[in-house]
Short mmCIF file of C-alpha atoms and ligand atoms in Angstrom, two decimals:
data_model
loop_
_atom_site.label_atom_id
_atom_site.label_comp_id
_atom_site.label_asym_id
_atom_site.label_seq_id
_atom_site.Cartn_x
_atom_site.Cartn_y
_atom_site.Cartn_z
CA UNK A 11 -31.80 159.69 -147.89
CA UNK A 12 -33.48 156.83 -146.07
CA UNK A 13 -37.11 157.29 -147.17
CA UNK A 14 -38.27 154.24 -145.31
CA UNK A 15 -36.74 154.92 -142.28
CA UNK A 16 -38.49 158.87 -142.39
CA UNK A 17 -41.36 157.17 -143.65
CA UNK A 18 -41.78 155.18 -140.32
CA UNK A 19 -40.37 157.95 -138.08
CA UNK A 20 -43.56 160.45 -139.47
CA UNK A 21 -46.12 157.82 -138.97
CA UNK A 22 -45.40 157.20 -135.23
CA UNK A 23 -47.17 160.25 -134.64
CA UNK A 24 -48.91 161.08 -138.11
CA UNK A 25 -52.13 159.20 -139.84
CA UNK A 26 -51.05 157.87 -142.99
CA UNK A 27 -53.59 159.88 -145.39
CA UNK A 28 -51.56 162.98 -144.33
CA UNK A 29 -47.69 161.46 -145.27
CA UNK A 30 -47.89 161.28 -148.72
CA UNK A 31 -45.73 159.38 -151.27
CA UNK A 32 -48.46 158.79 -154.21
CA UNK A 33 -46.20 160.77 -156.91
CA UNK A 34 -49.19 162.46 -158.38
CA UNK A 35 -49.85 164.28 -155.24
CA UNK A 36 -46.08 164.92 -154.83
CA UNK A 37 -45.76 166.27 -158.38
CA UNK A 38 -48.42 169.02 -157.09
CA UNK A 39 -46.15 169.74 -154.59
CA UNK A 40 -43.10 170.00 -156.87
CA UNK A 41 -43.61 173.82 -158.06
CA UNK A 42 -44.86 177.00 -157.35
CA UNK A 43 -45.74 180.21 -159.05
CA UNK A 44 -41.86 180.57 -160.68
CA UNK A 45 -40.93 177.88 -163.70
CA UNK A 46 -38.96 176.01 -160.82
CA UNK A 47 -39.87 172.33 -160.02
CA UNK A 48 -38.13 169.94 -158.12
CA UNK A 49 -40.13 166.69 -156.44
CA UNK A 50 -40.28 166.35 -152.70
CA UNK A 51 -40.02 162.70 -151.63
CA UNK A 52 -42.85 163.11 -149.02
CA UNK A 53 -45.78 165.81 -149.01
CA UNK A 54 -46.80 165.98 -145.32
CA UNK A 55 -49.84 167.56 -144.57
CA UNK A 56 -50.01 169.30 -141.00
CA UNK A 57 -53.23 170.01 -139.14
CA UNK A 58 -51.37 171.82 -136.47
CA UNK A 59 -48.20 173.28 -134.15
CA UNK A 60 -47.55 169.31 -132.81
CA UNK A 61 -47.44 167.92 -136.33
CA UNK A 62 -44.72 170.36 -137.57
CA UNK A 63 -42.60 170.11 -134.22
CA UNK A 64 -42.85 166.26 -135.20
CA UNK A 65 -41.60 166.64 -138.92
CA UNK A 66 -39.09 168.84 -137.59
CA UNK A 67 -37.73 166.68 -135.19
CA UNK A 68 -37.54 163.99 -137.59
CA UNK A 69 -35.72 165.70 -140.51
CA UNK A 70 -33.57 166.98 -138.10
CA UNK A 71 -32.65 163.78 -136.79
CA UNK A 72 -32.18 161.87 -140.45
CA UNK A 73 -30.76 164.82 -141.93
CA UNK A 74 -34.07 165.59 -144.61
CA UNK A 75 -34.59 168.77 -146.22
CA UNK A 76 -37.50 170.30 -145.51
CA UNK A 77 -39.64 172.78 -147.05
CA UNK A 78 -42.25 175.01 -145.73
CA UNK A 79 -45.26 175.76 -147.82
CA UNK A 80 -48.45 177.91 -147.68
CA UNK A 81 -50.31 177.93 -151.41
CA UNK A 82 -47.28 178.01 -152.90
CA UNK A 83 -48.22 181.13 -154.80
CA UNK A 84 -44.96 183.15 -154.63
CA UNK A 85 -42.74 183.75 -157.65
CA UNK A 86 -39.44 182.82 -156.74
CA UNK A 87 -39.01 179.49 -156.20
CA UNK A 88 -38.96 179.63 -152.23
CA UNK A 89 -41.36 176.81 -151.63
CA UNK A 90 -39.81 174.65 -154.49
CA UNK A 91 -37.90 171.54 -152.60
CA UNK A 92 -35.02 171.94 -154.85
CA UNK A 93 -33.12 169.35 -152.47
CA UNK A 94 -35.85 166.94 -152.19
CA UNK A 95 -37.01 165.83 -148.93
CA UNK A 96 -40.70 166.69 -147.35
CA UNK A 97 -42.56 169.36 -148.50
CA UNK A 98 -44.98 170.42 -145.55
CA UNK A 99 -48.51 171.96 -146.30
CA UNK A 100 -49.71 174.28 -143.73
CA UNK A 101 -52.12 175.07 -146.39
CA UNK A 102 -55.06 172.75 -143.58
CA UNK A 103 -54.18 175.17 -140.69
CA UNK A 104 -56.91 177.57 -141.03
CA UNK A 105 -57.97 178.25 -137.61
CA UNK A 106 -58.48 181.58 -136.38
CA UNK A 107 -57.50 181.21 -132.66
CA UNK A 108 -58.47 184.29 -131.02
CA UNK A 109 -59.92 187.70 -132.41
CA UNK A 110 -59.98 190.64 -130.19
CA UNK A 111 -61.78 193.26 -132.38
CA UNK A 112 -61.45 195.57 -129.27
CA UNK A 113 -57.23 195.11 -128.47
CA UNK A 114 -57.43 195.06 -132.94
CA UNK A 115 -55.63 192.16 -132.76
CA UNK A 116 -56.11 188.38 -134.51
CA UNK A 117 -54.32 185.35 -133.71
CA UNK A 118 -54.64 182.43 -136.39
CA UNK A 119 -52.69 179.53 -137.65
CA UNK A 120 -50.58 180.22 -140.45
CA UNK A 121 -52.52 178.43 -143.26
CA UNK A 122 -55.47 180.41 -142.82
CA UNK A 123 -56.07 182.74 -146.12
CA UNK A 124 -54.63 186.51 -145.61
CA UNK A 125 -58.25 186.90 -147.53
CA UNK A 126 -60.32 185.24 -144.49
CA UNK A 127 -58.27 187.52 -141.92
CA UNK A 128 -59.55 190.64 -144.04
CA UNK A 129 -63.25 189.36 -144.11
CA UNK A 130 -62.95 188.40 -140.50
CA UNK A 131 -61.38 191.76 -139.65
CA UNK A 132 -63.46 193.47 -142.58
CA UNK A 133 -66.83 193.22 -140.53
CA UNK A 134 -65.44 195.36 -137.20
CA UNK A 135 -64.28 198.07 -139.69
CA UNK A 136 -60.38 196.30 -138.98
CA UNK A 137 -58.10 195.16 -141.73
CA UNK A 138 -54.94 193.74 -141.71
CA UNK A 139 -52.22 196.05 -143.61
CA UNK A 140 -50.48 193.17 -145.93
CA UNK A 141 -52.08 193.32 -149.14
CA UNK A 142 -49.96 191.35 -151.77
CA UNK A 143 -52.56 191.14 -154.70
CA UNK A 144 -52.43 187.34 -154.21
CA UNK A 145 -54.07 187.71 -151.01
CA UNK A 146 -57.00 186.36 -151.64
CA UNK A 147 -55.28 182.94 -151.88
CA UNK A 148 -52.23 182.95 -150.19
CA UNK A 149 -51.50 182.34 -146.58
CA UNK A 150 -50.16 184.53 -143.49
CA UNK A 151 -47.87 181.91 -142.42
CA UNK A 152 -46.61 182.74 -146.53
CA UNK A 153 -47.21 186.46 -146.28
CA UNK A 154 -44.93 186.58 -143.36
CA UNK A 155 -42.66 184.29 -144.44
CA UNK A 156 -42.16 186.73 -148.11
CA UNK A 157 -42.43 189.49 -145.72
CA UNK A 158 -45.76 190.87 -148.13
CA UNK A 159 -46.75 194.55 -148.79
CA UNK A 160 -48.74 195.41 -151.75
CA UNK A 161 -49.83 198.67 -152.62
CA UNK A 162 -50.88 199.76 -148.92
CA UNK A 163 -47.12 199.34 -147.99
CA UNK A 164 -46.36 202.98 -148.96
CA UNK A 165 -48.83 204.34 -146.02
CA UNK A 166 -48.59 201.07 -143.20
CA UNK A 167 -45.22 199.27 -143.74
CA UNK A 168 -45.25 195.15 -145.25
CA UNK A 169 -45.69 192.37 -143.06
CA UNK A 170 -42.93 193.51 -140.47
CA UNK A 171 -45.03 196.05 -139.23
CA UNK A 172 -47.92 194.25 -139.16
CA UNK A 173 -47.34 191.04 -137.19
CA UNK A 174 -47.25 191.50 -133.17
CA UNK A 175 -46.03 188.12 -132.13
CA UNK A 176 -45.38 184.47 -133.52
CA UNK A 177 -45.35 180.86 -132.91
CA UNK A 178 -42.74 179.06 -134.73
CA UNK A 179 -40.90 176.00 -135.42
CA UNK A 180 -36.93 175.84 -135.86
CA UNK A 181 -35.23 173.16 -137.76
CA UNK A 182 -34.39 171.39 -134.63
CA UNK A 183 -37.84 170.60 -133.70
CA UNK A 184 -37.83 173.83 -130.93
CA UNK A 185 -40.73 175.89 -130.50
CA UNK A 186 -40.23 179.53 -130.27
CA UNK A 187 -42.41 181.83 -129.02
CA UNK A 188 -41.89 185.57 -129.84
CA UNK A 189 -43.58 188.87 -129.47
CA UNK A 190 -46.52 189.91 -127.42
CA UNK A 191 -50.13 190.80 -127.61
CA UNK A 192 -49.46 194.69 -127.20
CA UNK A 193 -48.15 197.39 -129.85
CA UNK A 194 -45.69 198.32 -127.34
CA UNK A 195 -42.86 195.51 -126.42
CA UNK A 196 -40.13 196.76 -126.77
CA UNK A 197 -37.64 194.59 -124.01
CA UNK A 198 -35.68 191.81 -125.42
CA UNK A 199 -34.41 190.52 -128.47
CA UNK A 200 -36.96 191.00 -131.84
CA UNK A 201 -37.12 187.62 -132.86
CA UNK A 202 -40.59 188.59 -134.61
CA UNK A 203 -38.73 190.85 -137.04
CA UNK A 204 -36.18 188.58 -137.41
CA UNK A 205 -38.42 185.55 -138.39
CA UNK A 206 -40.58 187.97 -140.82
CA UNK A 207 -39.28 187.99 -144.16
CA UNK A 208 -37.04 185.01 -143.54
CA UNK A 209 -38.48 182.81 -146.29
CA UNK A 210 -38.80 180.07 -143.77
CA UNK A 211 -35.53 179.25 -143.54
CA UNK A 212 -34.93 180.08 -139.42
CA UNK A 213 -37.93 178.56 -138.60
CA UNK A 214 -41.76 177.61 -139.80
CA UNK A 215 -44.62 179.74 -138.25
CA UNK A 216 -47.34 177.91 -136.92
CA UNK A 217 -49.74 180.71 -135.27
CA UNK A 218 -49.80 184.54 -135.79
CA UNK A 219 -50.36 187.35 -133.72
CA UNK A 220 -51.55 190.28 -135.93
CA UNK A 221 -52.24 193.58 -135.78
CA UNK A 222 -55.36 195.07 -137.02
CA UNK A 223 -55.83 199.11 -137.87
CA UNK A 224 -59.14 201.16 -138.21
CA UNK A 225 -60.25 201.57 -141.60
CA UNK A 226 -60.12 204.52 -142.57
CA UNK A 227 -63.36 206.61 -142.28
CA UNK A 228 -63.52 207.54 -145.66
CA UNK A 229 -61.57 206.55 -149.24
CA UNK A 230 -61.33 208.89 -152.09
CA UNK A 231 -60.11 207.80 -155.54
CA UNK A 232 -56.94 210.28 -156.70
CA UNK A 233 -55.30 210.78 -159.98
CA UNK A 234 -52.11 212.33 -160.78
CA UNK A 235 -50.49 213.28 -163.74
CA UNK A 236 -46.79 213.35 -164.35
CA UNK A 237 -44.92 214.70 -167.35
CA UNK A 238 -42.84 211.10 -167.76
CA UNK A 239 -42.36 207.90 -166.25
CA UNK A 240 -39.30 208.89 -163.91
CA UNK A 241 -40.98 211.74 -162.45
CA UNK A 242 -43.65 209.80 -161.73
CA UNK A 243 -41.43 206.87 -160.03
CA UNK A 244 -39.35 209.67 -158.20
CA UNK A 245 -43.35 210.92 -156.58
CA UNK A 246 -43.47 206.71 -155.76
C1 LIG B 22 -50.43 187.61 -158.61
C2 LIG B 22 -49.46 187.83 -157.48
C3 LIG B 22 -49.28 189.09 -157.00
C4 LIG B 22 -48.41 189.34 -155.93
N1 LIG B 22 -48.28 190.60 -155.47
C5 LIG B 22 -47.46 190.85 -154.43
C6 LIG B 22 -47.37 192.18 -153.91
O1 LIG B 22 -48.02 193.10 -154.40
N2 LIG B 22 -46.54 192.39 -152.87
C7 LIG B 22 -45.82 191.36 -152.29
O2 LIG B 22 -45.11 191.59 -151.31
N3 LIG B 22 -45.89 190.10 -152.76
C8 LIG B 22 -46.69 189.83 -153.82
N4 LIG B 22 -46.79 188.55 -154.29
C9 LIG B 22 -46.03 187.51 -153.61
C10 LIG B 22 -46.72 187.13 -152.30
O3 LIG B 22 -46.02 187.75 -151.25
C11 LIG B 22 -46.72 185.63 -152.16
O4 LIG B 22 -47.52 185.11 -153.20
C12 LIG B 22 -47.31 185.13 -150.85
O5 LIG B 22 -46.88 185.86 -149.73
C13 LIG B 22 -46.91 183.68 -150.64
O6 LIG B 22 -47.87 183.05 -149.82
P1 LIG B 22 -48.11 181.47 -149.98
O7 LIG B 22 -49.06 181.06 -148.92
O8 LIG B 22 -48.51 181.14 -151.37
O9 LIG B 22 -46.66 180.91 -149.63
P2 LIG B 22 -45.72 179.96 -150.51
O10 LIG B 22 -45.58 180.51 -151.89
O11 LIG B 22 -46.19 178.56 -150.37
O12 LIG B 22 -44.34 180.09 -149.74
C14 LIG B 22 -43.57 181.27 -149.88
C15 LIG B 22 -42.33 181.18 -148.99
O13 LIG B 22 -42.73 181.19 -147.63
C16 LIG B 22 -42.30 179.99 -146.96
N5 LIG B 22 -43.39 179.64 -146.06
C17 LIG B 22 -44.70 179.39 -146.39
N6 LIG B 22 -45.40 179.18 -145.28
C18 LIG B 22 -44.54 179.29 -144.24
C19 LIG B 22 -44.66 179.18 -142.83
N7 LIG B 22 -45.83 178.92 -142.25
N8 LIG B 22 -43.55 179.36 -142.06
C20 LIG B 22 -42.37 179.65 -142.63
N9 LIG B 22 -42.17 179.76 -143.96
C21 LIG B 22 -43.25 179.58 -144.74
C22 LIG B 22 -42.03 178.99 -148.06
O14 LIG B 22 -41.07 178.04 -147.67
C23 LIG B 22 -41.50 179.91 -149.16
O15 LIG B 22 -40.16 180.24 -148.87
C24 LIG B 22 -47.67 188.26 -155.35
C25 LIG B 22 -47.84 186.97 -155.84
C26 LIG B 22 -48.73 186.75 -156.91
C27 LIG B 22 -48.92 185.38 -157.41
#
């Protein structure tokens, strides 16, 4: 790989605090929540949907790998740049874009904290299903990309049910636009389920469309007792 060249090809249209070669930061960007670590060669730090379109387009062009991270809190590896190349942060992409309480429906970028969608949703009596118990600090753009469920799964689906529309970048440099604002669209191909759960390997999400349910009007604790452990996974 030709770090110089992609060096000089991301700072044509990124500031230099946010293309990162200081190995100190790039060892921070090495691992995630597995025992995995691999070192990127540049930590890129995107502030929004232009800046990834940009990285794309360059890797694409040199021939860089590049990895997509949110907080890099998932378990398995995925966000480890086990090939090298850039690692790219959306973890600065916080913005909530739109939030219509009324159509229960919130449109961010995909950095922003699946924790800050909850409290924004939280105060109209909304919430967004996904509930991975790292939630508080990990990010939709992550969520969707992992496909998250957590314990609310069993009664409103994982992140596949939850995510209306998306914004995305392929490896090309493309943007794709899928989905729509409504619960019903149901003409076309469904890139949105596709790109949920893909582990950001077809493409990295930029912006969100979610979808927001009612909380419910009341919650009541319940305990069951089962006579062993498979009888009780059988009731799961
Ligand atoms: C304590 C703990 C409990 C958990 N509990 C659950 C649970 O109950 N249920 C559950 O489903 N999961 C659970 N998880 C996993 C959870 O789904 C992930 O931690 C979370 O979704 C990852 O978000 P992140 O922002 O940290 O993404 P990262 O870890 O940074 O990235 C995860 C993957 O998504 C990709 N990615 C990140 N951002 C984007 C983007 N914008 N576009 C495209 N690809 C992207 C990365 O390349 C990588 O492949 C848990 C994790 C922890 C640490």
């Amino acid at each position: 790989m030709n770090t110089d060249a992609l060096l000089t090809r991301l700072r044509e249209a990124l500031p230099a605090e946010r293309v990162v070669t200081d190995e100190a930061e790039r060892v921070a960007y090495s691992y995630d929540n597995s025992r995995l670590q691999a070192l990127p060669d540049v930590v890129v730090h995107a502030a929004g949907h232009d800046d990834v379109v940009h990285v794309a387009t360059c890797c694409h062009a040199l021939g860089v790998p590049l990895v997509a991270r949110g907080r890099g809190t998932n378990t398995t590896g995925a966000s480890v740049p086990v090939a090298g190349g850039v690692a790219l942060s959306l973890e600065g992409m916080q913005r909530i874009i739109d939030y219509r309480p009324a159509d229960r429906l919130l449109v961010c970028e995909a950095g922003t904290l699946n924790g800050t969608v909850q409290s924004t949703a939280g105060a109209d009596d909304l919430f967004w299903a996904p509930d991975p118990t790292s939630g508080g600090y990990s990010t939709v753009g992550g969520n969707i990309a992992c496909g998250a469920g957590g314990p609310r799964a069993v009664k409103y689906g994982t992140a596949r049910d939850a995510v209306l529309g998306l914004r995305a970048v392929d490896g090309s440099g493309r943007t794709l636009v899928t989905g729509c604002r409504t619960t019903k669209g149901v003409v076309g191909y469904d890139l949105t389920r596709l790109l949920v759960g893909s582990e950001g390997t077809l493409a990295i999400v930029t912006e969100a469309t979610l979808k927001l349910l009612p909380r419910p009007a009341l919650r009541r604790t319940m305990r069951a007792a089962y006579r062993d452990v498979e009888s009780a996974a059988a009731a799961v």
